[in-house]
Amino acid sequence: MEFRIVRGELAEAVAWAARVLPVRSPVPVLGGLLLDADSGRLRISGLDYEAAARIEIEADVVRPGRVLVMGRRLVDICKVLPAGTVECSVDGSRFSVVSDGARFGLSVLPFDDFPALPPLPDLRGVVDAEVFAAAVGHVAVAAGRDDALPVLTGIRVAFDGESMTLAATDRYRYAVRTLGWKPQTPDASGDAVVSARRLMDIASSLARSGMVRIALDAGTIGFENGGMRITTRLLEGQLPRRDKLFALISAAVAVTDREPLLEAVKRVAVVADGDSPLQLDFTGGSVQLRAGYEDDVASQRLPSTLEGASEMTVAFNPAYLVDALSSFDAPVVRFDLLGPGQRALLTGLASADDTDRNAAHRHLLMSVKPLV
């Protein structure tokens, strides 16, 4: 095996394939990257028990062949290689990497125990990669972090016809984002829960790649664009139903500019120790933010509107409120409020006059006990 390739192209491809490699594994070969060179193409593959990735790029192949080497070590080598052309070859039990006088040698791992990459599931449709990555980011903030409840660490990916819905919840907040996509068939449908951490990584890595094909079967979801392909196992279980949670009957409605509110929350929350709440006092023409106890307090007042009540006081975990507000792109945010200690629904709006109750992006938060 022998091939030549530009250092930057090799480094990017190796890093992309290595994203699925386990940090630690009792099976040494699962820390390896498989390099397969043939007919002017270099394919780089990696996998663990949960995910598999393969990327294909152009290369000047002198002698076809394949080799399995430690992936993270190869990533580190590619980072420090001099710019220019890199010459790679296999000589016996060593994989050599040479560039502008710098030479590295890596031990070759045995192929026998390296599993075959799983096939891509059935194609379900195509979505704009940048829009999909943004939508994943919108809901990922609400995904759980407790591995004791694996399904709550995931993002639900559901599609029905030309609509795709992403959702995540940790039981204290629930984010939902809908977007359009192009299904493989007009009646295409599917429902899966994918690790939020894994899906965030996949979506961000493909964000600049145009249109991404999404494939799905009973246990695996796959993403493919050009020479890049990645699959990951689904999480077992389903997220809690949201239809009743999002139905806030007779709620008061407050509307304010999102960016000034976000900055004010961050500012006032400086005095909020631990999980102490940040309180919002809404009236007809303003909202006052308050946080802190005794002598360590902070407050700020902003313009706002309130309908359905003469006044309304709610309080939130400051970090959760920052996450929710930061996840929106819209200039205005609407609060549907039931009262202290109850559910609050945040919706991004294009303007203060926007009355869209079924906006593409919504975020449900549980309010907490207000300040005394």
mmCIF file of N, CA, C and O in Angstrom, residues 210-269:
data_model
loop_
_atom_site.group_PDB
_atom_site.id
_atom_site.type_symbol
_atom_site.label_atom_id
_atom_site.label_comp_id
_atom_site.label_asym_id
_atom_site.label_seq_id
_atom_site.Cartn_x
_atom_site.Cartn_y
_atom_site.Cartn_z
ATOM 1 N N GLY A 210 -24.199 20.851 2.355
ATOM 2 C CA GLY A 210 -25.326 20.892 1.437
ATOM 3 C C GLY A 210 -26.507 20.080 1.924
ATOM 4 O O GLY A 210 -27.055 20.343 2.992
ATOM 5 N N MET A 211 -26.921 19.093 1.147
ATOM 6 C CA MET A 211 -28.049 18.244 1.504
ATOM 7 C C MET A 211 -27.546 16.923 2.082
ATOM 8 O O MET A 211 -26.594 16.331 1.569
ATOM 9 N N VAL A 212 -28.174 16.464 3.145
ATOM 10 C CA VAL A 212 -27.784 15.231 3.814
ATOM 11 C C VAL A 212 -28.906 14.205 3.678
ATOM 12 O O VAL A 212 -30.073 14.508 3.916
ATOM 13 N N ARG A 213 -28.545 12.997 3.302
ATOM 14 C CA ARG A 213 -29.495 11.898 3.219
ATOM 15 C C ARG A 213 -29.596 11.218 4.584
ATOM 16 O O ARG A 213 -28.579 10.928 5.211
ATOM 17 N N ILE A 214 -30.820 10.972 5.007
ATOM 18 C CA ILE A 214 -31.065 10.320 6.294
ATOM 19 C C ILE A 214 -31.673 8.945 6.045
ATOM 20 O O ILE A 214 -32.624 8.799 5.279
ATOM 21 N N ALA A 215 -31.095 7.940 6.680
ATOM 22 C CA ALA A 215 -31.546 6.554 6.538
ATOM 23 C C ALA A 215 -31.920 6.025 7.917
ATOM 24 O O ALA A 215 -31.337 6.417 8.932
ATOM 25 N N LEU A 216 -32.892 5.119 7.959
ATOM 26 C CA LEU A 216 -33.389 4.647 9.253
ATOM 27 C C LEU A 216 -33.936 3.235 9.137
ATOM 28 O O LEU A 216 -34.593 2.887 8.157
ATOM 29 N N ASP A 217 -33.626 2.412 10.166
ATOM 30 C CA ASP A 217 -34.298 1.129 10.312
ATOM 31 C C ASP A 217 -34.671 0.955 11.778
ATOM 32 O O ASP A 217 -34.641 1.921 12.555
ATOM 33 N N ALA A 218 -34.999 -0.247 12.191
ATOM 34 C CA ALA A 218 -35.509 -0.453 13.545
ATOM 35 C C ALA A 218 -34.480 -0.172 14.632
ATOM 36 O O ALA A 218 -34.848 0.127 15.774
ATOM 37 N N GLY A 219 -33.184 -0.252 14.315
ATOM 38 C CA GLY A 219 -32.183 -0.070 15.361
ATOM 39 C C GLY A 219 -31.097 0.930 15.066
ATOM 40 O O GLY A 219 -30.261 1.206 15.933
ATOM 41 N N THR A 220 -31.077 1.498 13.855
ATOM 42 C CA THR A 220 -29.965 2.350 13.444
ATOM 43 C C THR A 220 -30.466 3.535 12.631
ATOM 44 O O THR A 220 -31.419 3.414 11.864
ATOM 45 N N ILE A 221 -29.803 4.669 12.787
ATOM 46 C CA ILE A 221 -30.029 5.820 11.930
ATOM 47 C C ILE A 221 -28.709 6.156 11.254
ATOM 48 O O ILE A 221 -27.632 6.015 11.852
ATOM 49 N N GLY A 222 -28.779 6.558 9.998
ATOM 50 C CA GLY A 222 -27.571 6.863 9.246
ATOM 51 C C GLY A 222 -27.688 8.189 8.521
ATOM 52 O O GLY A 222 -28.787 8.646 8.181
ATOM 53 N N PHE A 223 -26.539 8.823 8.293
ATOM 54 C CA PHE A 223 -26.468 10.103 7.599
ATOM 55 C C PHE A 223 -25.381 9.994 6.541
ATOM 56 O O PHE A 223 -24.289 9.498 6.811
ATOM 57 N N GLU A 224 -25.668 10.506 5.335
ATOM 58 C CA GLU A 224 -24.718 10.379 4.248
ATOM 59 C C GLU A 224 -24.718 11.635 3.398
ATOM 60 O O GLU A 224 -25.776 12.196 3.092
ATOM 61 N N ASN A 225 -23.533 12.081 3.043
ATOM 62 C CA ASN A 225 -23.376 13.201 2.127
ATOM 63 C C ASN A 225 -22.074 13.022 1.363
ATOM 64 O O ASN A 225 -20.997 12.984 1.974
ATOM 65 N N GLY A 226 -22.168 12.917 0.045
ATOM 66 C CA GLY A 226 -20.963 12.769 -0.744
ATOM 67 C C GLY A 226 -20.157 11.570 -0.281
ATOM 68 O O GLY A 226 -20.631 10.443 -0.248
ATOM 69 N N GLY A 227 -18.919 11.804 0.114
ATOM 70 C CA GLY A 227 -18.063 10.715 0.562
ATOM 71 C C GLY A 227 -18.137 10.443 2.043
ATOM 72 O O GLY A 227 -17.373 9.632 2.557
ATOM 73 N N MET A 228 -19.049 11.116 2.771
ATOM 74 C CA MET A 228 -19.146 10.931 4.223
ATOM 75 C C MET A 228 -20.372 10.109 4.580
ATOM 76 O O MET A 228 -21.473 10.368 4.084
ATOM 77 N N ARG A 229 -20.181 9.138 5.444
ATOM 78 C CA ARG A 229 -21.276 8.295 5.905
ATOM 79 C C ARG A 229 -21.058 7.960 7.367
ATOM 80 O O ARG A 229 -19.955 7.580 7.769
ATOM 81 N N ILE A 230 -22.121 8.113 8.169
ATOM 82 C CA ILE A 230 -22.012 7.793 9.592
ATOM 83 C C ILE A 230 -23.322 7.178 10.055
ATOM 84 O O ILE A 230 -24.406 7.607 9.660
ATOM 85 N N THR A 231 -23.224 6.125 10.851
ATOM 86 C CA THR A 231 -24.399 5.467 11.418
ATOM 87 C C THR A 231 -24.248 5.397 12.924
ATOM 88 O O THR A 231 -23.134 5.352 13.457
ATOM 89 N N THR A 232 -25.372 5.365 13.630
ATOM 90 C CA THR A 232 -25.333 5.235 15.080
ATOM 91 C C THR A 232 -26.563 4.473 15.547
ATOM 92 O O THR A 232 -27.632 4.557 14.924
ATOM 93 N N ARG A 233 -26.414 3.726 16.613
ATOM 94 C CA ARG A 233 -27.529 2.965 17.155
ATOM 95 C C ARG A 233 -28.550 3.885 17.809
ATOM 96 O O ARG A 233 -28.208 4.932 18.372
ATOM 97 N N LEU A 234 -29.798 3.450 17.779
ATOM 98 C CA LEU A 234 -30.875 4.205 18.414
ATOM 99 C C LEU A 234 -30.936 3.871 19.905
ATOM 100 O O LEU A 234 -30.512 2.790 20.332
ATOM 101 N N LEU A 235 -31.477 4.795 20.676
ATOM 102 C CA LEU A 235 -31.742 4.541 22.083
ATOM 103 C C LEU A 235 -33.090 3.835 22.213
ATOM 104 O O LEU A 235 -34.020 4.098 21.447
ATOM 105 N N GLU A 236 -33.210 2.967 23.175
ATOM 106 C CA GLU A 236 -34.468 2.268 23.394
ATOM 107 C C GLU A 236 -35.426 3.140 24.193
ATOM 108 O O GLU A 236 -35.024 3.903 25.070
ATOM 109 N N GLY A 237 -36.711 3.033 23.903
ATOM 110 C CA GLY A 237 -37.719 3.778 24.627
ATOM 111 C C GLY A 237 -38.233 4.977 23.845
ATOM 112 O O GLY A 237 -37.799 5.251 22.724
ATOM 113 N N GLN A 238 -39.152 5.705 24.452
ATOM 114 C CA GLN A 238 -39.764 6.879 23.843
ATOM 115 C C GLN A 238 -39.774 8.031 24.835
ATOM 116 O O GLN A 238 -39.802 7.826 26.049
ATOM 117 N N LEU A 239 -39.762 9.253 24.302
ATOM 118 C CA LEU A 239 -39.880 10.430 25.159
ATOM 119 C C LEU A 239 -41.325 10.572 25.637
ATOM 120 O O LEU A 239 -42.253 10.083 24.984
ATOM 121 N N PRO A 240 -41.544 11.230 26.775
ATOM 122 C CA PRO A 240 -42.913 11.471 27.239
ATOM 123 C C PRO A 240 -43.713 12.246 26.187
ATOM 124 O O PRO A 240 -43.168 13.067 25.452
ATOM 125 N N ARG A 241 -45.010 11.972 26.129
ATOM 126 C CA ARG A 241 -45.865 12.710 25.201
ATOM 127 C C ARG A 241 -45.910 14.178 25.594
ATOM 128 O O ARG A 241 -45.885 14.523 26.774
ATOM 129 N N ARG A 242 -46.001 15.038 24.593
ATOM 130 C CA ARG A 242 -45.947 16.472 24.866
ATOM 131 C C ARG A 242 -47.255 17.197 24.583
ATOM 132 O O ARG A 242 -47.389 18.374 24.933
ATOM 133 N N ASP A 243 -48.230 16.542 23.954
ATOM 134 C CA ASP A 243 -49.425 17.252 23.525
ATOM 135 C C ASP A 243 -50.150 17.923 24.694
ATOM 136 O O ASP A 243 -50.514 19.104 24.626
ATOM 137 N N LYS A 244 -50.357 17.200 25.808
ATOM 138 C CA LYS A 244 -51.030 17.795 26.951
ATOM 139 C C LYS A 244 -50.137 18.799 27.672
ATOM 140 O O LYS A 244 -50.607 19.805 28.205
ATOM 141 N N LEU A 245 -48.827 18.525 27.703
ATOM 142 C CA LEU A 245 -47.910 19.441 28.367
ATOM 143 C C LEU A 245 -47.899 20.812 27.695
ATOM 144 O O LEU A 245 -47.793 21.856 28.352
ATOM 145 N N PHE A 246 -48.010 20.818 26.370
ATOM 146 C CA PHE A 246 -47.928 22.063 25.619
ATOM 147 C C PHE A 246 -49.276 22.771 25.502
ATOM 148 O O PHE A 246 -49.332 23.876 24.965
ATOM 149 N N ALA A 247 -50.330 22.148 25.989
ATOM 150 C CA ALA A 247 -51.652 22.764 25.941
ATOM 151 C C ALA A 247 -51.869 23.568 27.219
ATOM 152 O O ALA A 247 -52.327 23.037 28.232
ATOM 153 N N LEU A 248 -51.532 24.834 27.190
ATOM 154 C CA LEU A 248 -51.661 25.716 28.348
ATOM 155 C C LEU A 248 -52.959 26.512 28.214
ATOM 156 O O LEU A 248 -53.014 27.569 27.577
ATOM 157 N N ILE A 249 -54.031 25.975 28.804
ATOM 158 C CA ILE A 249 -55.345 26.590 28.690
ATOM 159 C C ILE A 249 -55.420 27.825 29.597
ATOM 160 O O ILE A 249 -54.964 27.816 30.734
ATOM 161 N N SER A 250 -56.004 28.904 29.064
ATOM 162 C CA SER A 250 -56.222 30.150 29.819
ATOM 163 C C SER A 250 -54.920 30.741 30.359
ATOM 164 O O SER A 250 -54.874 31.302 31.466
ATOM 165 N N ALA A 251 -53.850 30.614 29.598
ATOM 166 C CA ALA A 251 -52.564 31.163 30.033
ATOM 167 C C ALA A 251 -52.494 32.658 29.778
ATOM 168 O O ALA A 251 -53.059 33.175 28.801
ATOM 169 N N ALA A 252 -51.804 33.361 30.662
ATOM 170 C CA ALA A 252 -51.460 34.752 30.399
ATOM 171 C C ALA A 252 -50.314 34.782 29.399
ATOM 172 O O ALA A 252 -49.484 33.866 29.364
ATOM 173 N N VAL A 253 -50.267 35.819 28.564
ATOM 174 C CA VAL A 253 -49.280 35.886 27.503
ATOM 175 C C VAL A 253 -48.419 37.140 27.671
ATOM 176 O O VAL A 253 -48.938 38.262 27.684
ATOM 177 N N ALA A 254 -47.108 36.930 27.814
ATOM 178 C CA ALA A 254 -46.157 38.029 27.903
ATOM 179 C C ALA A 254 -45.239 37.982 26.690
ATOM 180 O O ALA A 254 -44.824 36.901 26.256
ATOM 181 N N VAL A 255 -44.903 39.149 26.145
ATOM 182 C CA VAL A 255 -44.047 39.235 24.965
ATOM 183 C C VAL A 255 -42.968 40.276 25.214
ATOM 184 O O VAL A 255 -43.256 41.379 25.703
ATOM 185 N N THR A 256 -41.720 39.928 24.880
ATOM 186 C CA THR A 256 -40.605 40.865 25.053
ATOM 187 C C THR A 256 -39.513 40.545 24.049
ATOM 188 O O THR A 256 -39.482 39.454 23.468
ATOM 189 N N ASP A 257 -38.611 41.487 23.834
ATOM 190 C CA ASP A 257 -37.486 41.251 22.932
ATOM 191 C C ASP A 257 -36.547 40.218 23.549
ATOM 192 O O ASP A 257 -36.185 40.314 24.735
ATOM 193 N N ARG A 258 -36.127 39.267 22.742
ATOM 194 C CA ARG A 258 -35.364 38.137 23.276
ATOM 195 C C ARG A 258 -33.940 38.510 23.693
ATOM 196 O O ARG A 258 -33.488 38.165 24.792
ATOM 197 N N GLU A 259 -33.195 39.198 22.831
ATOM 198 C CA GLU A 259 -31.789 39.464 23.115
ATOM 199 C C GLU A 259 -31.595 40.319 24.367
ATOM 200 O O GLU A 259 -30.765 39.973 25.230
ATOM 201 N N PRO A 260 -32.334 41.439 24.525
ATOM 202 C CA PRO A 260 -32.180 42.208 25.771
ATOM 203 C C PRO A 260 -32.554 41.390 27.006
ATOM 204 O O PRO A 260 -31.931 41.529 28.062
ATOM 205 N N LEU A 261 -33.590 40.533 26.882
ATOM 206 C CA LEU A 261 -33.970 39.706 28.018
ATOM 207 C C LEU A 261 -32.870 38.707 28.357
ATOM 208 O O LEU A 261 -32.540 38.510 29.530
ATOM 209 N N LEU A 262 -32.283 38.091 27.344
ATOM 210 C CA LEU A 262 -31.197 37.141 27.580
ATOM 211 C C LEU A 262 -30.025 37.812 28.282
ATOM 212 O O LEU A 262 -29.474 37.268 29.249
ATOM 213 N N GLU A 263 -29.641 38.986 27.812
ATOM 214 C CA GLU A 263 -28.527 39.693 28.445
ATOM 215 C C GLU A 263 -28.864 40.077 29.884
ATOM 216 O O GLU A 263 -28.015 40.009 30.774
ATOM 217 N N ALA A 264 -30.103 40.479 30.130
ATOM 218 C CA ALA A 264 -30.509 40.853 31.486
ATOM 219 C C ALA A 264 -30.512 39.641 32.411
ATOM 220 O O ALA A 264 -30.113 39.729 33.580
ATOM 221 N N VAL A 265 -30.963 38.489 31.904
ATOM 222 C CA VAL A 265 -30.955 37.266 32.718
ATOM 223 C C VAL A 265 -29.532 36.918 33.122
ATOM 224 O O VAL A 265 -29.249 36.596 34.284
ATOM 225 N N LYS A 266 -28.608 36.953 32.167
ATOM 226 C CA LYS A 266 -27.209 36.657 32.477
ATOM 227 C C LYS A 266 -26.660 37.644 33.509
ATOM 228 O O LYS A 266 -25.890 37.259 34.408
ATOM 229 N N ARG A 267 -27.031 38.898 33.385
ATOM 230 C CA ARG A 267 -26.512 39.947 34.278
ATOM 231 C C ARG A 267 -27.039 39.759 35.697
ATOM 232 O O ARG A 267 -26.290 39.754 36.677
ATOM 233 N N VAL A 268 -28.354 39.598 35.815
ATOM 234 C CA VAL A 268 -28.979 39.504 37.137
ATOM 235 C C VAL A 268 -28.617 38.175 37.815
ATOM 236 O O VAL A 268 -28.487 38.108 39.042
ATOM 237 N N ALA A 269 -28.412 37.132 37.018
ATOM 238 C CA ALA A 269 -28.122 35.811 37.586
ATOM 239 C C ALA A 269 -26.765 35.723 38.264
ATOM 240 O O ALA A 269 -26.474 34.723 38.935
#
